[in-house]
Amino acid sequence: MEHDTKTPTYKTSDPSSFAYKSARDRWPAIITGAIDDVSRTVSSLPPDADKDVVAEGKAITSTLSTLKYELQHNRVLTPILDDGQPDVKGYNAELEARGPPKWHDVQWLFSECYLYSRIATNFSMAKTKFWQGYDVFGRQKMDTFRSSRPAVVELASKYRGIIEQIRNSKSHTVVETDNAEPGAKEVEEAERLLFVEMAEICLWGNATDLSLLTSLTYEDIQKLQGSNARKESEKNVLVNDLGRAFGVLYAAQKAGQSSRRVDIVLDNAGFELFVDLVLAGYLLATGLATEVVLHPKSIPWFVSDVVPGDFAGLLEAMQDPKPFYQQSEGDEKKREVLSDEDVENIRFLFEDWSQLHGEGQLILRPNRFWTHAGSFWRMPNVAPELFDDLKESELVVFKGDLNYRKLTGDAEWPATTPFTTAIGPLGPSSGLRVLALRTCKADVVVGLPEGKDEEIRAMEGGGRNSGSRKWAWSGKWAVVQFCDGKA
Ligand code: F6P
Ligand code: MG
């Protein structure tokens, strides 16, 4: 706490904040979903299943129900059980230092991280192996990836075309010219345009988040993910620093730097992970990066976040996409057989990414720090090795809303506060280059031009005179912000 920003942070007691709504409406629904998932798994076990597994599954539903009761009845947050992980101490010490607080009057960021850690210990403390390795949000994550099929098919074809063109062309990214050797300027421009497009695909992949869009339909997901949706959404990117991020990668490549690493601090599994890999594959194919390090979470987190098993699950689904998509529940449309061409394109991606992973160019690097309670302002003191490791990178991309909240300390900054100020110790002279790709799903927003917040608030659904920044809650608007801490 001592390393956090002194700017006041969002709290679950403030009726005008999304924190208030989250604690009262969304979290109980998320715990109910977890209880349903465990019950469904228990009831689908075969009649001769291990009795201990069945009994423990029932016990877990009951401890999850207790958690929900405590939350809904505004009880005190109780210590997290010690499952042997080093961060438990930190959580419990902070709990003590904060009061201990009650659910409806507590710092939003701390309590939401605490919630997912509490849910996770139900499984990490289990006696049976079955429940120890169980991802209570795994089923939801896979189902949503299945529903992303039209966008996956569209992107697989596009990605394959781009990668093949890069490989077949001496001056890689220049496309569709009249056979004349393109000049260096044109190569740079083509590479920049494709980088921006790939990064924007990657940005909008963050719009589908399971913790927020709990009642998303198949059609809703398709609308959010297609290329038309992306074009329509361009005007909703309030700040776009992608050109600056491209500039540093291109300069490193041009200077012939032998190691050019890009890190992606991942957010959600399924479609968002898929588009993160599209960006990673593009960076590696063009040489804008020589290695890409992906940072997943170590425990099931904020419903949809990537854990290492989701990476493996995604590749497995793509290796044999026909049966994967045919398992879809519901109407015929979802189960339509994939064409041979679609299957080939998806397999192309599978082979490309598996090879990059196998050859050590695409690396998965979990760290418990990502599931700590605090903001990233604490990183230099609490996780100095991770901080030093990230300094080795040319660019660290932070995906999604929660990472943005953690970068900015989830504090009530005026919207015009420079991004470089709001990220504190990760800002100027930190040695880190930070790029946030975030669709807005929470109250905190910084780096906006004067008057922009007021202008959007005045729009339909923007919050008007309610005192709430409602426009920033839905994932409709986005910010892409860069800070060069190496300059
Ligand atoms: O605002 C809703 C919310 O669930 C927040 O709790 C959290 O910051 C965010 O969405 C998760 O979104 P993302 O997956 O983009 O981090
Ligand atoms: Mg997430």
Coordinates of C-alpha atoms and ligand atoms in Angstrom, one line a residue:
M1 CA 0.0 0.0 0.0
E2 CA 2.9 2.4 0.8
H3 CA 4.0 2.3 -2.9
D4 CA 0.6 3.1 -4.3
T5 CA -0.6 6.5 -5.7
K6 CA -1.8 8.9 -3.1
T7 CA -4.7 9.9 -5.4
P8 CA -7.9 8.5 -3.9
T9 CA -9.0 5.2 -5.5
Y10 CA -12.4 3.9 -6.6
K11 CA -14.4 2.2 -3.8
T12 CA -17.4 -0.1 -3.6
S13 CA -19.2 2.4 -1.4
D14 CA -19.5 5.1 -4.1
P15 CA -23.0 4.8 -5.7
S16 CA -21.8 6.7 -8.8
S17 CA -19.0 4.3 -9.6
F18 CA -19.0 1.0 -11.5
A19 CA -17.4 -0.5 -8.4
Y20 CA -20.7 -0.1 -6.5
K21 CA -22.6 -1.9 -9.2
S22 CA -20.0 -4.6 -9.5
A23 CA -20.0 -5.5 -5.8
R24 CA -23.8 -5.6 -5.6
D25 CA -24.9 -7.1 -9.0
R26 CA -22.0 -8.5 -10.9
W27 CA -20.0 -10.4 -8.3
P28 CA -22.9 -12.4 -6.9
A29 CA -23.8 -13.4 -10.5
I30 CA -20.2 -14.5 -11.1
I31 CA -20.1 -16.6 -7.9
T32 CA -23.5 -18.1 -8.9
G33 CA -22.0 -19.1 -12.2
A34 CA -19.0 -20.7 -10.5
I35 CA -21.4 -22.7 -8.2
D36 CA -23.4 -23.8 -11.2
D37 CA -20.3 -24.9 -13.0
V38 CA -19.1 -27.1 -10.2
S39 CA -22.5 -28.6 -9.7
R40 CA -22.7 -29.4 -13.4
T41 CA -19.4 -31.1 -13.3
V42 CA -20.3 -33.1 -10.2
S43 CA -23.6 -34.3 -11.8
S44 CA -21.8 -35.3 -15.0
L45 CA -19.4 -37.6 -13.2
P46 CA -19.9 -41.3 -14.0
P47 CA -21.7 -43.4 -11.4
D48 CA -18.5 -45.2 -10.4
A49 CA -16.6 -41.9 -9.9
D50 CA -14.3 -41.5 -6.9
K51 CA -16.5 -40.8 -3.9
D52 CA -14.0 -38.3 -2.5
V53 CA -14.2 -36.3 -5.7
V54 CA -18.0 -36.1 -5.5
A55 CA -18.0 -35.2 -1.8
E56 CA -15.4 -32.5 -2.3
G57 CA -17.2 -31.0 -5.3
K58 CA -20.3 -30.6 -3.1
A59 CA -18.2 -29.1 -0.3
I60 CA -16.8 -26.6 -2.8
T61 CA -20.3 -25.5 -3.9
S62 CA -21.1 -24.9 -0.2
T63 CA -18.0 -22.8 0.5
L64 CA -18.7 -20.8 -2.6
S65 CA -22.2 -20.2 -1.4
T66 CA -20.8 -19.0 1.9
L67 CA -18.7 -16.5 0.0
K68 CA -21.7 -15.2 -1.9
Y69 CA -23.7 -14.9 1.4
E70 CA -20.9 -12.9 3.0
L71 CA -20.7 -10.6 0.0
Q72 CA -24.4 -10.0 -0.3
H73 CA -24.8 -9.4 3.5
N74 CA -21.9 -7.0 3.5
R75 CA -19.8 -9.0 6.0
V76 CA -16.1 -8.4 6.8
L77 CA -13.6 -9.8 4.3
T78 CA -12.0 -12.8 6.1
P79 CA -8.3 -14.0 5.7
I80 CA -7.5 -16.0 2.7
L81 CA -6.6 -19.6 3.6
D82 CA -2.9 -20.4 3.3
D83 CA -2.5 -22.7 0.3
G84 CA 1.3 -22.3 0.4
Q85 CA 1.5 -19.5 -2.2
P86 CA 3.7 -16.6 -1.1
D87 CA 1.1 -13.9 -2.0
V88 CA -1.4 -15.1 0.7
K89 CA 0.6 -13.3 3.3
G90 CA 0.5 -10.1 1.3
Y91 CA -3.3 -10.3 0.9
N92 CA -3.9 -11.0 4.6
A93 CA -1.6 -8.3 5.8
E94 CA -3.3 -5.8 3.5
L95 CA -6.7 -7.0 4.8
E96 CA -5.6 -6.3 8.3
A97 CA -4.1 -2.9 7.4
R98 CA -7.4 -1.9 5.7
G99 CA -9.6 -2.6 8.7
P100 CA -10.5 -5.4 7.8
P101 CA -13.0 -3.9 5.5
K102 CA -16.6 -4.9 4.6
W103 CA -17.6 -5.8 1.1
H104 CA -19.7 -2.7 0.4
D105 CA -17.1 -0.3 1.6
V106 CA -13.7 -1.3 0.4
Q107 CA -11.2 -0.3 -2.3
W108 CA -12.5 -1.7 -5.6
L109 CA -9.2 -3.0 -7.0
F110 CA -8.2 -4.7 -3.8
S111 CA -11.5 -6.4 -3.1
E112 CA -12.0 -7.6 -6.7
C113 CA -8.6 -9.3 -6.7
Y114 CA -9.3 -10.7 -3.2
L115 CA -12.6 -12.2 -4.5
Y116 CA -10.9 -14.2 -7.3
S117 CA -8.1 -15.3 -4.9
R118 CA -10.8 -16.5 -2.5
I119 CA -12.5 -18.4 -5.2
A120 CA -9.2 -19.9 -6.3
T121 CA -8.3 -21.2 -2.9
N122 CA -11.4 -23.4 -2.9
F123 CA -9.6 -25.4 -5.5
S124 CA -5.9 -25.0 -4.6
M125 CA -6.7 -26.3 -1.1
A126 CA -8.6 -29.3 -2.4
K127 CA -7.5 -32.7 -1.3
T128 CA -8.3 -34.5 -4.6
K129 CA -6.2 -34.0 -7.7
F130 CA -9.4 -33.6 -9.7
W131 CA -10.4 -30.4 -8.0
Q132 CA -6.8 -29.1 -7.5
G133 CA -6.3 -28.6 -11.2
Y134 CA -9.9 -27.5 -12.0
D135 CA -10.5 -24.2 -13.8
V136 CA -14.0 -23.1 -12.7
F137 CA -14.2 -20.7 -15.6
G138 CA -12.7 -23.0 -18.1
R139 CA -16.0 -24.2 -19.6
Q140 CA -17.3 -20.6 -20.1
K141 CA -14.0 -19.6 -21.8
M142 CA -14.1 -22.4 -24.3
D143 CA -17.8 -21.9 -25.0
T144 CA -17.2 -18.3 -25.9
F145 CA -14.3 -19.2 -28.1
R146 CA -16.6 -21.5 -30.0
S147 CA -19.1 -18.7 -30.4
S148 CA -16.3 -16.5 -32.0
R149 CA -16.2 -18.9 -35.0
P150 CA -17.1 -16.4 -37.8
A151 CA -14.4 -13.9 -36.6
V152 CA -11.8 -16.7 -36.2
V153 CA -12.5 -18.0 -39.7
E154 CA -12.3 -14.5 -41.2
L155 CA -9.0 -13.7 -39.4
A156 CA -7.4 -17.1 -40.1
S157 CA -7.8 -16.5 -43.8
K158 CA -6.5 -12.9 -43.6
Y159 CA -3.6 -13.9 -41.3
R160 CA -2.5 -16.8 -43.6
G161 CA -2.5 -14.5 -46.6
I162 CA -0.4 -11.9 -44.9
I163 CA 2.1 -14.3 -43.4
E164 CA 2.5 -16.1 -46.8
Q165 CA 3.0 -12.9 -48.5
I166 CA 5.7 -11.8 -46.0
R167 CA 7.5 -15.1 -46.5
N168 CA 7.3 -15.0 -50.2
S169 CA 8.4 -11.5 -50.7
K170 CA 12.0 -10.2 -50.3
S171 CA 10.8 -6.9 -49.1
H172 CA 8.3 -8.5 -46.9
T173 CA 5.2 -6.4 -46.0
V174 CA 4.7 -4.5 -49.3
V175 CA 1.6 -5.9 -50.8
E176 CA -0.1 -5.7 -54.2
T177 CA 2.3 -3.4 -55.9
D178 CA 3.0 -3.5 -59.7
N179 CA 6.1 -5.7 -59.4
A180 CA 8.4 -2.7 -59.1
E181 CA 10.8 -3.0 -56.1
P182 CA 9.3 -0.8 -53.4
G183 CA 11.4 1.9 -51.8
A184 CA 12.3 1.8 -48.1
K185 CA 9.7 4.5 -47.3
E186 CA 6.9 2.4 -48.9
V187 CA 8.1 -0.7 -47.0
E188 CA 8.0 1.2 -43.8
E189 CA 4.6 2.6 -44.5
A190 CA 3.1 -0.7 -45.4
E191 CA 4.6 -2.3 -42.3
R192 CA 3.2 0.5 -40.2
L193 CA -0.3 0.2 -41.6
L194 CA -0.4 -3.6 -41.0
F195 CA 1.0 -3.2 -37.5
V196 CA -1.7 -0.7 -36.7
E197 CA -4.4 -3.0 -38.1
M198 CA -3.1 -6.0 -36.2
A199 CA -2.9 -4.0 -33.0
E200 CA -6.4 -2.7 -33.5
I201 CA -7.7 -6.2 -34.0
C202 CA -5.9 -7.1 -30.8
L203 CA -7.4 -4.1 -29.1
W204 CA -11.1 -4.8 -30.0
G205 CA -10.6 -8.5 -29.1
N206 CA -10.7 -7.1 -25.6
A207 CA -14.3 -6.0 -26.0
T208 CA -15.7 -9.4 -25.3
D209 CA -15.0 -10.0 -21.6
L210 CA -17.0 -12.7 -19.8
S211 CA -17.1 -11.0 -16.5
L212 CA -18.8 -8.0 -18.0
L213 CA -21.0 -9.5 -20.7
T214 CA -22.5 -12.3 -18.8
S215 CA -25.6 -12.6 -21.1
L216 CA -23.9 -12.3 -24.4
T217 CA -25.6 -14.1 -27.3
Y218 CA -24.0 -15.7 -30.3
E219 CA -25.1 -12.8 -32.5
D220 CA -23.8 -10.2 -30.0
I221 CA -20.3 -11.8 -30.1
Q222 CA -20.3 -12.0 -33.9
K223 CA -21.2 -8.3 -34.1
L224 CA -18.4 -7.3 -31.7
Q225 CA -15.7 -9.2 -33.6
G226 CA -16.2 -8.9 -37.3
S227 CA -14.1 -6.5 -39.5
N228 CA -17.0 -4.2 -40.1
A229 CA -17.4 -3.8 -36.3
R230 CA -13.8 -2.9 -36.1
K231 CA -14.1 -0.2 -38.8
E232 CA -17.1 1.3 -37.2
S233 CA -15.3 1.4 -33.9
E234 CA -12.2 3.3 -35.1
K235 CA -13.8 6.6 -34.2
N236 CA -14.2 5.3 -30.6
V237 CA -10.5 5.1 -30.0
L238 CA -10.1 8.2 -28.0
V239 CA -6.3 8.3 -27.9
N240 CA -4.2 6.3 -30.4
D241 CA -0.5 6.1 -29.8
L242 CA 0.1 3.1 -32.1
G243 CA 2.3 5.1 -34.5
R244 CA 4.7 5.8 -31.6
A245 CA 4.9 2.2 -30.6
F246 CA 5.6 1.1 -34.1
G247 CA 8.3 3.8 -34.4
V248 CA 10.4 2.2 -31.6
L249 CA 10.0 -1.3 -32.9
Y250 CA 10.9 -0.2 -36.5
A251 CA 13.9 1.8 -35.3
A252 CA 15.3 -1.2 -33.3
Q253 CA 14.9 -3.5 -36.4
K254 CA 16.5 -0.9 -38.7
A255 CA 19.4 -0.5 -36.3
G256 CA 20.0 -4.2 -36.6
Q257 CA 19.6 -4.8 -32.8
S258 CA 20.1 -8.6 -32.5
S259 CA 17.5 -9.1 -29.7
R260 CA 14.2 -7.3 -30.2
R261 CA 11.8 -8.6 -27.6
V262 CA 8.1 -7.7 -27.2
D263 CA 6.1 -8.7 -24.1
I264 CA 2.3 -9.0 -24.0
V265 CA 0.8 -8.9 -20.5
L266 CA -2.3 -11.0 -21.5
D267 CA -5.8 -10.4 -20.6
N268 CA -8.6 -12.8 -21.7
A269 CA -8.6 -16.3 -23.1
G270 CA -10.5 -17.5 -26.2
F271 CA -10.9 -14.9 -29.0
E272 CA -8.7 -12.3 -27.3
L273 CA -5.8 -14.7 -26.9
F274 CA -6.4 -15.7 -30.5
V275 CA -6.0 -12.1 -31.7
D276 CA -3.0 -11.6 -29.4
L277 CA -1.3 -14.5 -31.2
V278 CA -2.2 -12.9 -34.5
L279 CA -0.3 -9.8 -33.4
A280 CA 2.6 -11.9 -32.0
G281 CA 2.9 -14.0 -35.2
Y282 CA 2.9 -10.8 -37.3
L283 CA 5.6 -9.2 -35.2
L284 CA 7.8 -12.3 -35.5
A285 CA 7.2 -12.8 -39.2
T286 CA 8.2 -9.2 -40.1
G287 CA 11.1 -9.2 -37.7
L288 CA 9.7 -6.3 -35.8
A289 CA 10.3 -8.7 -32.9
T290 CA 12.7 -11.6 -32.5
E291 CA 10.8 -13.1 -29.6
V292 CA 7.4 -12.5 -28.0
V293 CA 6.9 -13.2 -24.3
L294 CA 3.4 -13.8 -23.2
H295 CA 2.4 -13.3 -19.5
P296 CA -0.6 -15.3 -18.4
K297 CA -2.2 -15.5 -14.9
S298 CA -1.3 -18.4 -12.6
I299 CA -4.9 -18.9 -11.3
P300 CA -8.4 -18.5 -12.8
W301 CA -8.9 -14.8 -12.8
F302 CA -11.6 -12.2 -13.5
V303 CA -13.5 -15.1 -15.2
S304 CA -12.0 -14.9 -18.6
D305 CA -8.3 -14.3 -18.1
V306 CA -5.7 -16.6 -19.7
V307 CA -4.1 -19.3 -17.6
P308 CA -1.4 -21.5 -19.2
G309 CA -4.0 -24.3 -19.8
D310 CA -6.0 -21.9 -22.0
F311 CA -3.1 -21.5 -24.4
A312 CA -2.8 -25.2 -24.7
G313 CA -6.6 -25.5 -25.1
L314 CA -6.7 -23.0 -27.8
L315 CA -4.0 -24.7 -29.8
E316 CA -5.6 -28.1 -29.3
A317 CA -9.0 -26.7 -30.6
M318 CA -7.2 -25.3 -33.7
Q319 CA -5.4 -28.5 -34.4
D320 CA -8.7 -30.2 -35.2
P321 CA -11.2 -27.4 -35.6
K322 CA -14.1 -29.5 -37.1
P323 CA -15.0 -31.5 -34.1
F324 CA -14.4 -28.5 -31.8
Y325 CA -16.9 -26.4 -33.6
Q326 CA -19.4 -29.2 -34.0
Q327 CA -19.7 -29.6 -30.3
S328 CA -21.6 -26.3 -30.1
E329 CA -24.8 -26.3 -28.3
G330 CA -27.9 -24.6 -29.6
D331 CA -29.0 -23.9 -33.1
E332 CA -27.9 -25.4 -36.4
K333 CA -26.0 -22.4 -37.5
K334 CA -23.4 -22.8 -34.8
R335 CA -22.8 -26.4 -35.8
E336 CA -22.4 -25.9 -39.5
V337 CA -19.5 -28.0 -40.8
L338 CA -16.4 -25.9 -41.5
S339 CA -15.3 -25.8 -45.2
D340 CA -12.0 -27.5 -46.1
E341 CA -10.5 -24.1 -46.8
D342 CA -11.5 -22.8 -43.4
V343 CA -10.0 -25.9 -41.7
E344 CA -6.8 -25.5 -43.7
N345 CA -6.5 -21.8 -42.7
I346 CA -7.0 -22.5 -39.0
R347 CA -4.5 -25.4 -39.2
F348 CA -2.0 -23.1 -40.8
L349 CA -2.3 -20.8 -37.7
F350 CA -2.0 -23.8 -35.4
E351 CA 1.2 -25.0 -37.1
D352 CA 2.7 -21.5 -37.3
W353 CA 2.1 -20.8 -33.6
S354 CA 3.1 -24.2 -32.4
Q355 CA 6.3 -24.0 -34.3
L356 CA 7.1 -20.5 -32.9
H357 CA 6.3 -21.8 -29.4
G358 CA 8.4 -25.0 -29.9
E359 CA 11.4 -23.0 -31.2
G360 CA 11.3 -20.6 -28.3
Q361 CA 10.2 -17.5 -30.2
L362 CA 6.8 -17.4 -28.5
I363 CA 7.3 -17.9 -24.8
L364 CA 4.8 -18.3 -22.0
R365 CA 6.0 -16.8 -18.7
P366 CA 3.6 -16.8 -15.7
N367 CA 4.3 -14.8 -12.6
R368 CA 2.3 -14.6 -9.3
F369 CA 2.7 -10.8 -9.3
W370 CA -0.1 -10.6 -11.9
T371 CA -2.6 -11.9 -9.4
H372 CA -1.5 -9.8 -6.5
A373 CA -4.1 -7.4 -5.1
G374 CA -2.2 -4.2 -5.7
S375 CA -1.6 -1.9 -8.6
F376 CA 1.5 -2.0 -10.8
W377 CA 2.9 1.0 -9.0
R378 CA 4.2 -1.6 -6.6
M379 CA 6.1 -3.6 -9.2
P380 CA 9.6 -2.1 -8.6
N381 CA 9.4 -2.9 -4.9
V382 CA 7.3 -6.0 -4.7
A383 CA 8.4 -7.8 -7.9
P384 CA 11.9 -6.3 -8.7
E385 CA 12.9 -9.4 -10.7
L386 CA 9.9 -9.1 -13.0
F387 CA 10.4 -5.4 -13.3
D388 CA 14.1 -5.9 -14.4
D389 CA 13.0 -8.7 -16.8
L390 CA 10.5 -6.3 -18.5
K391 CA 13.2 -3.7 -18.9
E392 CA 14.9 -6.2 -21.3
S393 CA 11.9 -5.8 -23.6
E394 CA 11.6 -3.3 -26.5
L395 CA 7.9 -2.9 -25.8
V396 CA 5.6 -4.2 -23.0
V397 CA 2.0 -4.4 -24.2
F398 CA -0.6 -4.4 -21.4
K399 CA -3.9 -5.7 -22.6
G400 CA -7.3 -4.9 -21.3
D401 CA -9.2 -3.1 -18.6
L402 CA -7.9 -4.6 -15.5
N403 CA -4.3 -4.1 -16.5
Y404 CA -5.1 -0.5 -17.2
R405 CA -6.7 -0.1 -13.8
K406 CA -3.6 -1.6 -12.3
L407 CA -1.3 0.6 -14.3
T408 CA -3.1 3.7 -13.2
G409 CA -3.7 2.5 -9.6
D410 CA -7.5 2.5 -10.3
A411 CA -7.4 6.1 -9.0
E412 CA -9.8 9.0 -9.5
W413 CA -7.5 10.9 -11.7
P414 CA -8.9 13.8 -13.7
A415 CA -9.4 12.5 -17.2
T416 CA -6.9 15.0 -18.6
T417 CA -4.0 13.6 -16.4
P418 CA -1.2 12.6 -18.6
F419 CA -0.9 8.8 -19.0
T420 CA 2.8 9.1 -18.1
T421 CA 1.9 10.6 -14.7
A422 CA -0.9 8.1 -13.9
I423 CA 1.4 5.1 -14.4
G424 CA 3.8 6.4 -11.7
P425 CA 6.9 4.3 -11.3
L426 CA 6.4 2.6 -14.7
G427 CA 6.4 6.0 -16.4
P428 CA 9.3 8.2 -17.6
S429 CA 12.8 6.9 -16.9
S430 CA 11.5 3.6 -15.6
G431 CA 13.4 1.7 -18.3
L432 CA 10.2 0.3 -19.5
R433 CA 8.2 1.0 -22.7
V434 CA 4.5 0.7 -21.9
L435 CA 1.7 0.4 -24.4
A436 CA -1.8 0.0 -23.0
L437 CA -4.4 -1.5 -25.4
R438 CA -7.7 -1.0 -23.5
T439 CA -11.4 -1.0 -24.2
C440 CA -12.9 1.0 -21.3
K441 CA -14.9 -1.1 -18.8
A442 CA -14.3 0.8 -15.6
D443 CA -14.3 4.4 -14.3
V444 CA -10.6 5.3 -14.5
V445 CA -9.6 7.1 -17.7
V446 CA -6.6 9.3 -18.2
G447 CA -4.8 11.1 -21.0
L448 CA -7.9 12.5 -22.7
P449 CA -7.9 15.9 -24.4
E450 CA -9.5 18.8 -22.5
G451 CA -13.4 18.6 -22.7
K452 CA -13.5 15.0 -24.2
D453 CA -14.9 13.4 -21.0
E454 CA -17.6 16.0 -20.7
E455 CA -18.5 15.7 -24.4
I456 CA -19.0 11.9 -24.1
R457 CA -20.8 12.2 -20.8
A458 CA -23.3 14.4 -22.5
M459 CA -24.1 11.7 -25.1
E460 CA -27.0 9.2 -24.7
G461 CA -25.9 6.7 -22.1
G462 CA -22.8 8.7 -21.2
G463 CA -23.8 9.4 -17.7
R464 CA -25.0 13.0 -18.1
N465 CA -25.5 14.7 -14.8
S466 CA -25.6 11.5 -12.7
G467 CA -22.0 12.0 -11.5
S468 CA -21.1 8.7 -13.1
R469 CA -18.7 8.2 -16.0
K470 CA -21.1 5.6 -17.5
W471 CA -19.7 5.8 -21.0
A472 CA -16.5 4.2 -19.8
W473 CA -18.2 1.0 -18.4
S474 CA -19.4 -0.8 -21.6
G475 CA -16.3 -1.6 -23.7
K476 CA -17.6 0.7 -26.5
W477 CA -14.8 3.3 -26.2
A478 CA -11.1 2.6 -26.1
V479 CA -7.7 4.1 -25.4
V480 CA -4.3 3.1 -26.8
Q481 CA -1.6 4.9 -24.8
F482 CA 2.2 4.8 -24.9
C483 CA 4.9 5.9 -22.6
D484 CA 8.6 5.6 -23.5
G485 CA 10.4 5.0 -20.2
K486 CA 13.7 4.3 -22.0
A487 CA 13.9 7.7 -23.7
Ligands
F6P1 O1 -15.4 -3.4 -15.3 C1 -15.8 -4.6 -15.4 C2 -14.6 -5.6 -15.2 O2 -15.0 -6.9 -14.9 C3 -13.7 -5.1 -14.2 O3 -13.9 -5.7 -13.0 C4 -12.4 -5.4 -14.8 O4 -11.5 -4.4 -14.6 C5 -12.7 -5.7 -16.2 O5 -14.0 -5.7 -16.4 C6 -12.1 -6.9 -16.7 O6 -11.9 -6.6 -18.0 P1 -10.7 -7.0 -18.8 O7 -10.9 -8.5 -19.1 O8 -10.7 -6.2 -20.0 O9 -9.5 -6.8 -17.9
MG2 MG -9.9 -10.0 -18.2

